Short mmCIF file of N, CA, C and O in Angstrom, two decimals:
data_model
loop_
_atom_site.label_atom_id
_atom_site.label_comp_id
_atom_site.label_asym_id
_atom_site.label_seq_id
_atom_site.Cartn_x
_atom_site.Cartn_y
_atom_site.Cartn_z
N UNK J 1 -7.41 -1.94 15.99
CA UNK J 1 -7.03 -1.63 17.36
C UNK J 1 -6.50 -2.86 18.09
O UNK J 1 -5.89 -2.74 19.12
N UNK J 2 -6.75 -4.06 17.55
CA UNK J 2 -6.29 -5.28 18.20
C UNK J 2 -4.95 -5.77 17.69
O UNK J 2 -4.47 -6.80 18.10
N UNK J 3 -4.34 -5.08 16.76
CA UNK J 3 -3.06 -5.49 16.24
C UNK J 3 -3.12 -5.81 14.76
O UNK J 3 -4.11 -5.59 14.09
N UNK J 4 -2.04 -6.35 14.29
CA UNK J 4 -1.86 -6.64 12.87
C UNK J 4 -2.67 -7.85 12.43
O UNK J 4 -2.70 -8.87 13.11
N UNK J 5 -3.34 -7.74 11.30
CA UNK J 5 -4.12 -8.83 10.73
C UNK J 5 -3.52 -9.17 9.37
O UNK J 5 -3.72 -8.44 8.40
N UNK J 6 -2.77 -10.28 9.26
CA UNK J 6 -2.13 -10.62 7.98
C UNK J 6 -3.12 -10.90 6.86
O UNK J 6 -2.78 -10.76 5.68
N UNK J 7 -4.35 -11.25 7.18
CA UNK J 7 -5.35 -11.50 6.14
C UNK J 7 -5.63 -10.22 5.35
O UNK J 7 -5.77 -10.25 4.13
N UNK J 8 -5.70 -9.10 6.04
CA UNK J 8 -5.93 -7.83 5.36
C UNK J 8 -4.79 -7.56 4.37
O UNK J 8 -5.03 -7.16 3.24
N UNK J 9 -3.58 -7.80 4.78
CA UNK J 9 -2.43 -7.56 3.90
C UNK J 9 -2.51 -8.43 2.65
O UNK J 9 -2.37 -7.94 1.53
N UNK J 10 -2.74 -9.72 2.83
CA UNK J 10 -2.72 -10.62 1.67
C UNK J 10 -3.91 -10.38 0.73
O UNK J 10 -3.75 -10.41 -0.49
N UNK J 11 -5.08 -10.12 1.28
CA UNK J 11 -6.24 -9.84 0.43
C UNK J 11 -6.02 -8.52 -0.32
O UNK J 11 -6.29 -8.42 -1.52
N UNK J 12 -5.50 -7.53 0.37
CA UNK J 12 -5.26 -6.25 -0.28
C UNK J 12 -4.19 -6.36 -1.37
O UNK J 12 -4.31 -5.75 -2.43
N UNK J 13 -3.15 -7.16 -1.14
CA UNK J 13 -2.15 -7.40 -2.18
C UNK J 13 -2.82 -7.95 -3.44
O UNK J 13 -2.53 -7.50 -4.56
N UNK J 14 -3.70 -8.90 -3.27
CA UNK J 14 -4.39 -9.50 -4.41
C UNK J 14 -5.26 -8.47 -5.13
O UNK J 14 -5.23 -8.36 -6.36
N UNK J 15 -6.02 -7.72 -4.38
CA UNK J 15 -6.92 -6.72 -4.96
C UNK J 15 -6.14 -5.65 -5.73
O UNK J 15 -6.51 -5.28 -6.84
N UNK J 16 -5.05 -5.18 -5.15
CA UNK J 16 -4.31 -4.11 -5.82
C UNK J 16 -3.48 -4.61 -6.99
O UNK J 16 -3.46 -3.98 -8.05
N UNK J 17 -2.83 -5.77 -6.85
CA UNK J 17 -1.96 -6.24 -7.94
C UNK J 17 -2.73 -6.88 -9.08
O UNK J 17 -2.36 -6.74 -10.25
N UNK J 18 -3.81 -7.57 -8.78
CA UNK J 18 -4.58 -8.24 -9.83
C UNK J 18 -5.81 -7.45 -10.27
O UNK J 18 -6.39 -7.74 -11.30
N UNK J 19 -6.19 -6.47 -9.48
CA UNK J 19 -7.36 -5.67 -9.81
C UNK J 19 -6.98 -4.27 -10.26
O UNK J 19 -6.96 -3.98 -11.46
N UNK J 20 -6.64 -3.42 -9.31
CA UNK J 20 -6.34 -2.03 -9.64
C UNK J 20 -5.18 -1.89 -10.62
O UNK J 20 -5.25 -1.10 -11.57
N UNK J 21 -4.11 -2.63 -10.42
CA UNK J 21 -2.94 -2.51 -11.30
C UNK J 21 -3.25 -2.95 -12.73
O UNK J 21 -2.67 -2.42 -13.68
N UNK J 22 -4.16 -3.88 -12.88
CA UNK J 22 -4.51 -4.39 -14.21
C UNK J 22 -5.56 -3.54 -14.91
O UNK J 22 -5.64 -3.54 -16.14
N UNK J 23 -6.39 -2.85 -14.14
CA UNK J 23 -7.48 -2.09 -14.76
C UNK J 23 -7.19 -0.60 -14.89
O UNK J 23 -7.85 0.08 -15.67
N UNK J 24 -6.25 -0.10 -14.14
CA UNK J 24 -5.87 1.32 -14.24
C UNK J 24 -4.35 1.40 -14.21
O UNK J 24 -3.75 1.82 -13.22
N UNK J 25 -3.73 0.99 -15.29
CA UNK J 25 -2.27 0.86 -15.34
C UNK J 25 -1.54 2.19 -15.21
O UNK J 25 -0.45 2.23 -14.65
N UNK J 26 -2.12 3.27 -15.70
CA UNK J 26 -1.41 4.55 -15.62
C UNK J 26 -1.27 5.03 -14.17
O UNK J 26 -0.30 5.70 -13.83
N UNK J 27 -2.21 4.66 -13.33
CA UNK J 27 -2.16 5.05 -11.92
C UNK J 27 -1.58 3.94 -11.05
O UNK J 27 -0.64 4.15 -10.28
N UNK J 28 -2.11 2.73 -11.16
CA UNK J 28 -1.76 1.64 -10.25
C UNK J 28 -0.87 0.56 -10.87
O UNK J 28 -0.57 -0.43 -10.21
N UNK J 29 -0.46 0.74 -12.11
CA UNK J 29 0.39 -0.25 -12.76
C UNK J 29 1.67 -0.46 -11.97
O UNK J 29 2.22 0.47 -11.38
N UNK J 30 2.12 -1.68 -11.96
CA UNK J 30 3.29 -2.04 -11.16
C UNK J 30 4.57 -2.01 -11.97
O UNK J 30 5.43 -2.88 -11.86
N UNK J 31 4.69 -0.96 -12.78
CA UNK J 31 5.89 -0.77 -13.58
C UNK J 31 6.33 0.69 -13.49
O UNK J 31 5.54 1.57 -13.12
N UNK J 32 7.56 0.94 -13.85
CA UNK J 32 8.11 2.29 -13.82
C UNK J 32 7.20 3.22 -14.62
O UNK J 32 6.75 2.88 -15.71
N UNK J 33 6.91 4.37 -14.05
CA UNK J 33 6.14 5.38 -14.74
C UNK J 33 4.69 5.51 -14.34
O UNK J 33 4.06 6.52 -14.66
N UNK J 34 4.13 4.51 -13.65
CA UNK J 34 2.75 4.68 -13.17
C UNK J 34 2.79 5.67 -12.00
O UNK J 34 3.84 5.90 -11.39
N UNK J 35 1.66 6.23 -11.68
CA UNK J 35 1.61 7.20 -10.57
C UNK J 35 2.04 6.58 -9.25
O UNK J 35 2.81 7.18 -8.49
N UNK J 36 1.56 5.37 -8.98
CA UNK J 36 1.91 4.73 -7.71
C UNK J 36 3.39 4.34 -7.67
O UNK J 36 4.05 4.47 -6.64
N UNK J 37 3.94 3.92 -8.81
CA UNK J 37 5.37 3.59 -8.86
C UNK J 37 6.21 4.84 -8.67
O UNK J 37 7.24 4.80 -7.97
N UNK J 38 5.79 5.95 -9.27
CA UNK J 38 6.53 7.21 -9.08
C UNK J 38 6.50 7.63 -7.60
O UNK J 38 7.52 8.08 -7.06
N UNK J 39 5.35 7.47 -6.96
CA UNK J 39 5.25 7.79 -5.53
C UNK J 39 6.17 6.88 -4.72
O UNK J 39 6.85 7.33 -3.79
N UNK J 40 6.20 5.60 -5.08
CA UNK J 40 7.06 4.66 -4.38
C UNK J 40 8.54 5.02 -4.57
O UNK J 40 9.32 4.98 -3.63
N UNK J 41 8.91 5.39 -5.79
CA UNK J 41 10.31 5.76 -6.05
C UNK J 41 10.71 6.95 -5.18
O UNK J 41 11.82 6.99 -4.64
N UNK J 42 9.81 7.90 -5.02
CA UNK J 42 10.08 9.03 -4.12
C UNK J 42 10.23 8.54 -2.69
O UNK J 42 11.15 8.94 -1.98
N UNK J 43 9.34 7.65 -2.27
CA UNK J 43 9.37 7.12 -0.90
C UNK J 43 10.65 6.32 -0.63
O UNK J 43 11.13 6.28 0.51
N UNK J 44 11.20 5.69 -1.64
CA UNK J 44 12.44 4.92 -1.47
C UNK J 44 13.69 5.79 -1.68
O UNK J 44 14.80 5.34 -1.46
N UNK J 45 13.48 7.01 -2.14
CA UNK J 45 14.62 7.91 -2.31
C UNK J 45 15.31 7.78 -3.66
O UNK J 45 16.30 8.45 -3.91
N UNK J 46 14.77 6.94 -4.53
CA UNK J 46 15.37 6.73 -5.84
C UNK J 46 14.56 5.67 -6.58
O UNK J 46 13.84 4.91 -5.96
N UNK J 47 14.75 5.60 -7.89
CA UNK J 47 14.08 4.56 -8.68
C UNK J 47 15.00 3.34 -8.76
O UNK J 47 15.75 3.16 -9.70
N UNK J 48 14.95 2.51 -7.75
CA UNK J 48 15.77 1.30 -7.70
C UNK J 48 15.08 0.19 -8.49
O UNK J 48 13.93 -0.12 -8.22
N UNK J 49 15.78 -0.42 -9.42
CA UNK J 49 15.18 -1.53 -10.18
C UNK J 49 15.17 -2.81 -9.36
O UNK J 49 14.39 -3.72 -9.63
N UNK J 50 16.02 -2.89 -8.38
CA UNK J 50 16.04 -4.02 -7.45
C UNK J 50 16.29 -3.46 -6.05
O UNK J 50 16.63 -2.29 -5.89
N UNK J 51 16.13 -4.29 -5.06
CA UNK J 51 16.30 -3.85 -3.68
C UNK J 51 17.76 -3.48 -3.44
O UNK J 51 18.66 -4.29 -3.67
N UNK J 52 18.01 -2.25 -3.01
CA UNK J 52 19.40 -1.83 -2.77
C UNK J 52 19.95 -2.41 -1.48
O UNK J 52 19.18 -2.86 -0.61
N UNK J 53 21.25 -2.39 -1.34
CA UNK J 53 21.85 -2.87 -0.09
C UNK J 53 21.52 -1.94 1.07
O UNK J 53 21.48 -2.36 2.22
N UNK J 54 21.29 -0.67 0.77
CA UNK J 54 20.81 0.28 1.77
C UNK J 54 20.04 1.38 1.06
O UNK J 54 20.27 1.66 -0.13
N UNK J 55 19.13 1.98 1.78
CA UNK J 55 18.32 3.07 1.24
C UNK J 55 18.88 4.40 1.72
O UNK J 55 19.51 4.47 2.77
N UNK J 56 18.59 5.48 0.98
CA UNK J 56 18.98 6.81 1.47
C UNK J 56 18.32 7.08 2.82
O UNK J 56 17.23 6.58 3.10
N UNK J 57 18.96 7.87 3.63
CA UNK J 57 18.42 8.18 4.96
C UNK J 57 17.09 8.92 4.88
O UNK J 57 16.31 8.90 5.83
N UNK J 58 16.80 9.55 3.77
CA UNK J 58 15.55 10.28 3.61
C UNK J 58 14.37 9.37 3.24
O UNK J 58 13.22 9.81 3.24
N UNK J 59 14.63 8.11 2.93
CA UNK J 59 13.57 7.19 2.49
C UNK J 59 12.65 6.81 3.65
O UNK J 59 13.10 6.64 4.78
N UNK J 60 11.37 6.66 3.36
CA UNK J 60 10.40 6.19 4.37
C UNK J 60 9.78 4.85 3.98
O UNK J 60 9.06 4.26 4.75
N UNK J 61 10.09 4.36 2.79
CA UNK J 61 9.69 3.01 2.41
C UNK J 61 10.97 2.26 2.10
O UNK J 61 11.65 2.53 1.12
N UNK J 62 11.32 1.32 2.97
CA UNK J 62 12.63 0.67 2.90
C UNK J 62 12.51 -0.85 2.96
O UNK J 62 13.27 -1.52 3.67
N UNK J 63 11.58 -1.38 2.23
CA UNK J 63 11.36 -2.83 2.18
C UNK J 63 12.62 -3.48 1.64
O UNK J 63 13.11 -3.11 0.57
N UNK J 64 13.15 -4.46 2.33
CA UNK J 64 14.46 -5.00 1.97
C UNK J 64 14.47 -6.49 1.60
O UNK J 64 15.52 -7.11 1.65
N UNK J 65 13.34 -7.04 1.21
CA UNK J 65 13.30 -8.44 0.77
C UNK J 65 13.92 -8.52 -0.62
O UNK J 65 13.34 -8.07 -1.60
N UNK J 66 15.10 -9.09 -0.71
CA UNK J 66 15.82 -9.13 -1.99
C UNK J 66 15.11 -9.97 -3.05
O UNK J 66 15.40 -9.85 -4.23
N UNK J 67 14.17 -10.80 -2.65
CA UNK J 67 13.40 -11.58 -3.60
C UNK J 67 12.19 -10.83 -4.15
O UNK J 67 11.44 -11.36 -4.96
N UNK J 68 12.03 -9.61 -3.73
CA UNK J 68 10.88 -8.80 -4.13
C UNK J 68 11.32 -7.85 -5.25
O UNK J 68 12.01 -6.86 -5.00
N UNK J 69 10.91 -8.15 -6.48
CA UNK J 69 11.29 -7.33 -7.63
C UNK J 69 10.51 -6.01 -7.62
O UNK J 69 9.74 -5.73 -6.70
N UNK J 70 10.71 -5.21 -8.65
CA UNK J 70 10.08 -3.88 -8.71
C UNK J 70 8.55 -3.98 -8.60
O UNK J 70 7.94 -3.24 -7.84
N UNK J 71 7.96 -4.89 -9.33
CA UNK J 71 6.50 -5.08 -9.28
C UNK J 71 6.06 -5.41 -7.86
O UNK J 71 5.09 -4.85 -7.35
N UNK J 72 6.75 -6.30 -7.22
CA UNK J 72 6.45 -6.68 -5.84
C UNK J 72 6.61 -5.49 -4.90
O UNK J 72 5.79 -5.29 -4.00
N UNK J 73 7.63 -4.69 -5.12
CA UNK J 73 7.84 -3.49 -4.29
C UNK J 73 6.65 -2.54 -4.41
O UNK J 73 6.21 -1.96 -3.42
N UNK J 74 6.13 -2.38 -5.63
CA UNK J 74 4.96 -1.52 -5.83
C UNK J 74 3.76 -2.08 -5.06
O UNK J 74 3.02 -1.33 -4.42
N UNK J 75 3.58 -3.39 -5.11
CA UNK J 75 2.50 -4.02 -4.35
C UNK J 75 2.62 -3.72 -2.87
O UNK J 75 1.65 -3.36 -2.20
N UNK J 76 3.83 -3.88 -2.34
CA UNK J 76 4.06 -3.61 -0.92
C UNK J 76 3.82 -2.15 -0.58
O UNK J 76 3.18 -1.83 0.42
N UNK J 77 4.34 -1.25 -1.40
CA UNK J 77 4.15 0.18 -1.16
C UNK J 77 2.66 0.54 -1.17
O UNK J 77 2.18 1.29 -0.31
N UNK J 78 1.93 0.01 -2.12
CA UNK J 78 0.49 0.30 -2.22
C UNK J 78 -0.23 -0.16 -0.96
O UNK J 78 -1.09 0.54 -0.42
N UNK J 79 0.14 -1.34 -0.47
CA UNK J 79 -0.42 -1.85 0.79
C UNK J 79 -0.17 -0.86 1.93
O UNK J 79 -1.09 -0.50 2.67
N UNK J 80 1.08 -0.42 2.08
CA UNK J 80 1.41 0.49 3.17
C UNK J 80 0.64 1.80 3.05
O UNK J 80 0.12 2.32 4.04
N UNK J 81 0.56 2.35 1.85
CA UNK J 81 -0.13 3.63 1.66
C UNK J 81 -1.62 3.51 2.00
O UNK J 81 -2.17 4.34 2.73
N UNK J 82 -2.26 2.47 1.48
CA UNK J 82 -3.70 2.30 1.73
C UNK J 82 -3.99 2.02 3.20
O UNK J 82 -4.88 2.64 3.80
N UNK J 83 -3.26 1.11 3.80
CA UNK J 83 -3.55 0.76 5.19
C UNK J 83 -3.20 1.88 6.16
O UNK J 83 -3.86 2.03 7.19
N UNK J 84 -2.20 2.67 5.82
CA UNK J 84 -1.90 3.83 6.66
C UNK J 84 -3.00 4.86 6.53
O UNK J 84 -3.45 5.44 7.53
N UNK J 85 -3.46 5.10 5.32
CA UNK J 85 -4.57 6.02 5.07
C UNK J 85 -5.81 5.59 5.86
O UNK J 85 -6.53 6.43 6.41
N UNK J 86 -6.06 4.31 5.93
CA UNK J 86 -7.23 3.78 6.65
C UNK J 86 -7.02 3.66 8.16
O UNK J 86 -7.90 3.21 8.87
N UNK J 87 -5.83 4.05 8.63
CA UNK J 87 -5.46 3.98 10.06
C UNK J 87 -5.32 2.55 10.56
O UNK J 87 -5.36 2.31 11.77
N UNK J 88 -5.15 1.60 9.68
CA UNK J 88 -4.97 0.21 10.08
C UNK J 88 -3.62 0.00 10.77
O UNK J 88 -3.47 -0.89 11.60
N UNK J 89 -2.65 0.85 10.47
CA UNK J 89 -1.32 0.72 11.07
C UNK J 89 -1.18 1.47 12.39
O UNK J 89 -0.13 1.43 13.01
N UNK J 90 -2.24 2.11 12.81
CA UNK J 90 -2.17 2.97 14.00
C UNK J 90 -2.65 2.22 15.25
O UNK J 90 -3.83 2.23 15.59
N UNK J 91 -1.72 1.52 15.89
CA UNK J 91 -2.00 0.89 17.17
C UNK J 91 -0.72 0.79 17.97
O UNK J 91 0.38 1.00 17.44
N UNK J 92 -0.83 0.50 19.23
CA UNK J 92 0.30 0.50 20.16
C UNK J 92 1.47 -0.31 19.65
O UNK J 92 1.31 -1.45 19.21
N UNK J 93 2.63 0.29 19.70
CA UNK J 93 3.92 -0.30 19.32
C UNK J 93 4.08 -0.59 17.83
O UNK J 93 5.07 -1.16 17.42
N UNK J 94 3.11 -0.20 17.02
CA UNK J 94 3.21 -0.52 15.59
C UNK J 94 4.40 0.19 14.95
O UNK J 94 5.07 -0.41 14.10
N UNK J 95 4.68 1.42 15.31
CA UNK J 95 5.79 2.12 14.67
C UNK J 95 7.12 1.42 14.94
O UNK J 95 7.97 1.36 14.06
N UNK J 96 7.28 0.83 16.11
CA UNK J 96 8.52 0.09 16.37
C UNK J 96 8.56 -1.23 15.61
O UNK J 96 9.63 -1.72 15.25
N UNK J 97 7.39 -1.81 15.34
CA UNK J 97 7.33 -3.06 14.57
C UNK J 97 7.61 -2.86 13.09
O UNK J 97 8.19 -3.73 12.44
N UNK J 98 7.20 -1.73 12.53
CA UNK J 98 7.31 -1.53 11.09
C UNK J 98 8.34 -0.47 10.69
O UNK J 98 8.58 -0.26 9.51
N UNK J 99 8.94 0.17 11.67
CA UNK J 99 9.83 1.30 11.40
C UNK J 99 11.00 1.01 10.47
O UNK J 99 11.47 1.90 9.78
N UNK J 100 11.44 -0.23 10.41
CA UNK J 100 12.54 -0.56 9.51
C UNK J 100 12.07 -0.71 8.07
O UNK J 100 12.88 -0.83 7.16
N UNK J 101 10.75 -0.66 7.85
CA UNK J 101 10.19 -0.86 6.52
C UNK J 101 9.32 0.30 6.06
O UNK J 101 9.29 0.62 4.87
N UNK J 102 8.61 0.94 6.97
CA UNK J 102 7.64 1.97 6.61
C UNK J 102 7.64 3.06 7.67
O UNK J 102 7.70 2.78 8.87
N UNK J 103 7.52 4.31 7.25
CA UNK J 103 7.71 5.43 8.15
C UNK J 103 6.49 6.03 8.81
O UNK J 103 6.62 6.97 9.60
N UNK J 104 5.28 5.54 8.51
CA UNK J 104 4.07 6.20 9.03
C UNK J 104 3.09 5.18 9.61
O UNK J 104 3.00 4.05 9.13
N UNK J 105 2.36 5.61 10.62
CA UNK J 105 1.29 4.77 11.16
C UNK J 105 -0.06 5.48 11.14
O UNK J 105 -1.07 4.86 11.47
N UNK J 106 -0.08 6.74 10.77
CA UNK J 106 -1.33 7.50 10.78
C UNK J 106 -1.61 8.16 9.43
O UNK J 106 -0.70 8.44 8.65
N UNK J 107 -2.86 8.42 9.21
CA UNK J 107 -3.30 9.11 8.00
C UNK J 107 -2.65 10.49 7.92
O UNK J 107 -2.18 10.91 6.86
N UNK J 108 -2.62 11.20 9.03
CA UNK J 108 -2.02 12.54 9.02
C UNK J 108 -0.52 12.48 8.75
O UNK J 108 0.02 13.35 8.08
N UNK J 109 0.15 11.45 9.25
CA UNK J 109 1.57 11.27 8.95
C UNK J 109 1.79 11.02 7.47
O UNK J 109 2.71 11.58 6.85
N UNK J 110 0.95 10.18 6.89
CA UNK J 110 1.03 9.91 5.45
C UNK J 110 0.77 11.19 4.67
O UNK J 110 1.50 11.51 3.72
N UNK J 111 -0.23 11.94 5.06
CA UNK J 111 -0.59 13.16 4.35
C UNK J 111 0.55 14.17 4.34
O UNK J 111 0.83 14.79 3.31
N UNK J 112 1.22 14.32 5.45
CA UNK J 112 2.30 15.30 5.52
C UNK J 112 3.64 14.75 5.04
O UNK J 112 4.47 15.49 4.53
N UNK J 113 3.85 13.44 5.16
CA UNK J 113 5.15 12.87 4.83
C UNK J 113 5.27 12.23 3.47
O UNK J 113 6.36 12.12 2.91
N UNK J 114 4.15 11.79 2.90
CA UNK J 114 4.16 11.14 1.59
C UNK J 114 3.01 11.75 0.77
O UNK J 114 1.98 11.13 0.56
N UNK J 115 3.23 12.96 0.32
CA UNK J 115 2.15 13.69 -0.35
C UNK J 115 1.69 13.02 -1.63
O UNK J 115 0.49 13.02 -1.94
N UNK J 116 2.60 12.42 -2.39
CA UNK J 116 2.22 11.76 -3.64
C UNK J 116 1.38 10.51 -3.37
O UNK J 116 0.34 10.29 -3.99
N UNK J 117 1.82 9.68 -2.42
CA UNK J 117 1.06 8.49 -2.06
C UNK J 117 -0.30 8.85 -1.48
O UNK J 117 -1.32 8.25 -1.82
N UNK J 118 -0.32 9.86 -0.63
CA UNK J 118 -1.58 10.30 -0.03
C UNK J 118 -2.55 10.78 -1.11
O UNK J 118 -3.74 10.46 -1.07
N UNK J 119 -2.06 11.55 -2.06
CA UNK J 119 -2.93 12.08 -3.12
C UNK J 119 -3.59 10.95 -3.90
O UNK J 119 -4.75 11.06 -4.30
N UNK J 120 -2.88 9.87 -4.10
CA UNK J 120 -3.44 8.73 -4.83
C UNK J 120 -4.51 8.02 -4.00
O UNK J 120 -5.62 7.80 -4.46
N UNK J 121 -4.17 7.64 -2.79
CA UNK J 121 -5.13 6.87 -1.99
C UNK J 121 -6.29 7.71 -1.48
O UNK J 121 -7.33 7.17 -1.12
N UNK J 122 -6.16 9.02 -1.51
CA UNK J 122 -7.23 9.93 -1.09
C UNK J 122 -8.13 10.33 -2.26
O UNK J 122 -9.13 11.01 -2.05
N UNK J 123 -7.82 9.93 -3.46
CA UNK J 123 -8.58 10.33 -4.64
C UNK J 123 -9.81 9.44 -4.80
O UNK J 123 -9.70 8.26 -5.14
N UNK J 124 -10.99 10.00 -4.57
CA UNK J 124 -12.22 9.21 -4.60
C UNK J 124 -12.53 8.66 -5.99
O UNK J 124 -13.29 7.70 -6.11
N UNK J 125 -11.96 9.22 -7.03
CA UNK J 125 -12.18 8.70 -8.39
C UNK J 125 -11.67 7.27 -8.56
O UNK J 125 -12.14 6.55 -9.43
N UNK J 126 -10.70 6.86 -7.74
CA UNK J 126 -10.11 5.53 -7.87
C UNK J 126 -10.88 4.44 -7.12
O UNK J 126 -10.56 3.27 -7.23
N UNK J 127 -11.85 4.83 -6.33
CA UNK J 127 -12.73 3.88 -5.63
C UNK J 127 -11.96 2.94 -4.69
O UNK J 127 -12.30 1.77 -4.54
N UNK J 128 -10.91 3.46 -4.07
CA UNK J 128 -10.18 2.68 -3.07
C UNK J 128 -11.01 2.62 -1.78
O UNK J 128 -11.90 3.45 -1.58
N UNK J 129 -10.71 1.68 -0.90
CA UNK J 129 -11.44 1.63 0.37
C UNK J 129 -11.28 2.95 1.12
O UNK J 129 -10.21 3.56 1.11
N UNK J 130 -12.34 3.38 1.76
CA UNK J 130 -12.27 4.60 2.56
C UNK J 130 -12.52 4.31 4.04
O UNK J 130 -12.37 5.20 4.87
N UNK J 131 -12.89 3.08 4.35
CA UNK J 131 -13.14 2.66 5.72
C UNK J 131 -12.45 1.31 5.92
O UNK J 131 -12.55 0.42 5.06
N UNK J 132 -11.77 1.17 7.01
CA UNK J 132 -11.08 -0.08 7.31
C UNK J 132 -12.06 -1.19 7.63
O UNK J 132 -13.13 -0.93 8.20
N UNK J 133 -11.72 -2.43 7.29
CA UNK J 133 -12.55 -3.56 7.70
C UNK J 133 -12.63 -3.58 9.22
O UNK J 133 -11.66 -3.27 9.90
N UNK J 134 -13.77 -3.96 9.75
CA UNK J 134 -13.93 -3.97 11.21
C UNK J 134 -13.80 -5.36 11.81
O UNK J 134 -14.02 -5.54 12.99
N UNK J 135 -13.49 -6.34 11.00
CA UNK J 135 -13.29 -7.72 11.43
C UNK J 135 -14.55 -8.39 11.94
O UNK J 135 -14.51 -9.41 12.60
N UNK J 136 -15.69 -7.80 11.66
CA UNK J 136 -16.98 -8.37 12.01
C UNK J 136 -17.78 -8.49 10.71
O UNK J 136 -18.24 -7.49 10.17
N UNK J 137 -17.90 -9.70 10.21
CA UNK J 137 -18.50 -9.91 8.91
C UNK J 137 -19.71 -10.83 9.01
O UNK J 137 -19.77 -11.71 9.85
N UNK J 138 -20.65 -10.61 8.11
CA UNK J 138 -21.80 -11.49 7.99
C UNK J 138 -21.91 -11.95 6.55
O UNK J 138 -21.42 -11.29 5.64
N UNK J 139 -22.55 -13.06 6.36
CA UNK J 139 -22.70 -13.61 5.01
C UNK J 139 -23.57 -12.69 4.17
O UNK J 139 -24.52 -12.09 4.67
N UNK J 140 -23.25 -12.61 2.91
CA UNK J 140 -24.02 -11.82 1.96
C UNK J 140 -24.38 -12.71 0.79
O UNK J 140 -23.59 -13.55 0.37
N UNK J 141 -25.56 -12.52 0.26
CA UNK J 141 -25.93 -13.22 -0.97
C UNK J 141 -25.29 -12.50 -2.14
O UNK J 141 -25.33 -11.27 -2.20
N UNK J 142 -24.70 -13.25 -3.02
CA UNK J 142 -24.01 -12.67 -4.16
C UNK J 142 -24.37 -13.49 -5.38
O UNK J 142 -24.32 -14.72 -5.35
N UNK J 143 -24.73 -12.80 -6.43
CA UNK J 143 -24.97 -13.53 -7.68
C UNK J 143 -24.02 -12.97 -8.73
O UNK J 143 -23.76 -11.77 -8.76
N UNK J 144 -23.51 -13.84 -9.54
CA UNK J 144 -22.59 -13.46 -10.60
C UNK J 144 -23.23 -13.84 -11.93
O UNK J 144 -23.68 -14.98 -12.11
N UNK J 145 -23.27 -12.90 -12.81
CA UNK J 145 -23.83 -13.14 -14.13
C UNK J 145 -22.73 -12.99 -15.17
O UNK J 145 -21.91 -12.08 -15.07
N UNK J 146 -22.69 -13.88 -16.12
CA UNK J 146 -21.72 -13.73 -17.18
C UNK J 146 -22.33 -12.95 -18.32
O UNK J 146 -23.55 -12.95 -18.52
N UNK J 147 -21.50 -12.28 -19.07
CA UNK J 147 -21.99 -11.48 -20.19
C UNK J 147 -21.81 -12.21 -21.48
O UNK J 147 -20.96 -12.92 -21.75
#
């Protein structure tokens, strides 16, 4: 509710690209043919191997960083789908800030406008976050054991 937090974006990029994409490649793999890549291709209006000079008018994911290859595009799309599902993108003026890149700011918008992406992030079997971080954290004791 206080605006955009870039830490959430960067941490989520790491978790999805180095965690989910590596452990569940058929769903979250960052290559052509995974479920999330197929959803992204639909959202971009085509399976572009690189960033096009323009996207079809029907596209709702239009990330245009030419240095962002296909894998990077999947990472970005996954971020948008998850954070929209969690309502992290739903705050004043956000649609005007992100409209040139992403078409939704609400969970209901994602559900009705990006059915494939919504089905993935709404699937409890994948253990994705279901509650947004509240930006109020306390220290936790953590122990790591090697096998």
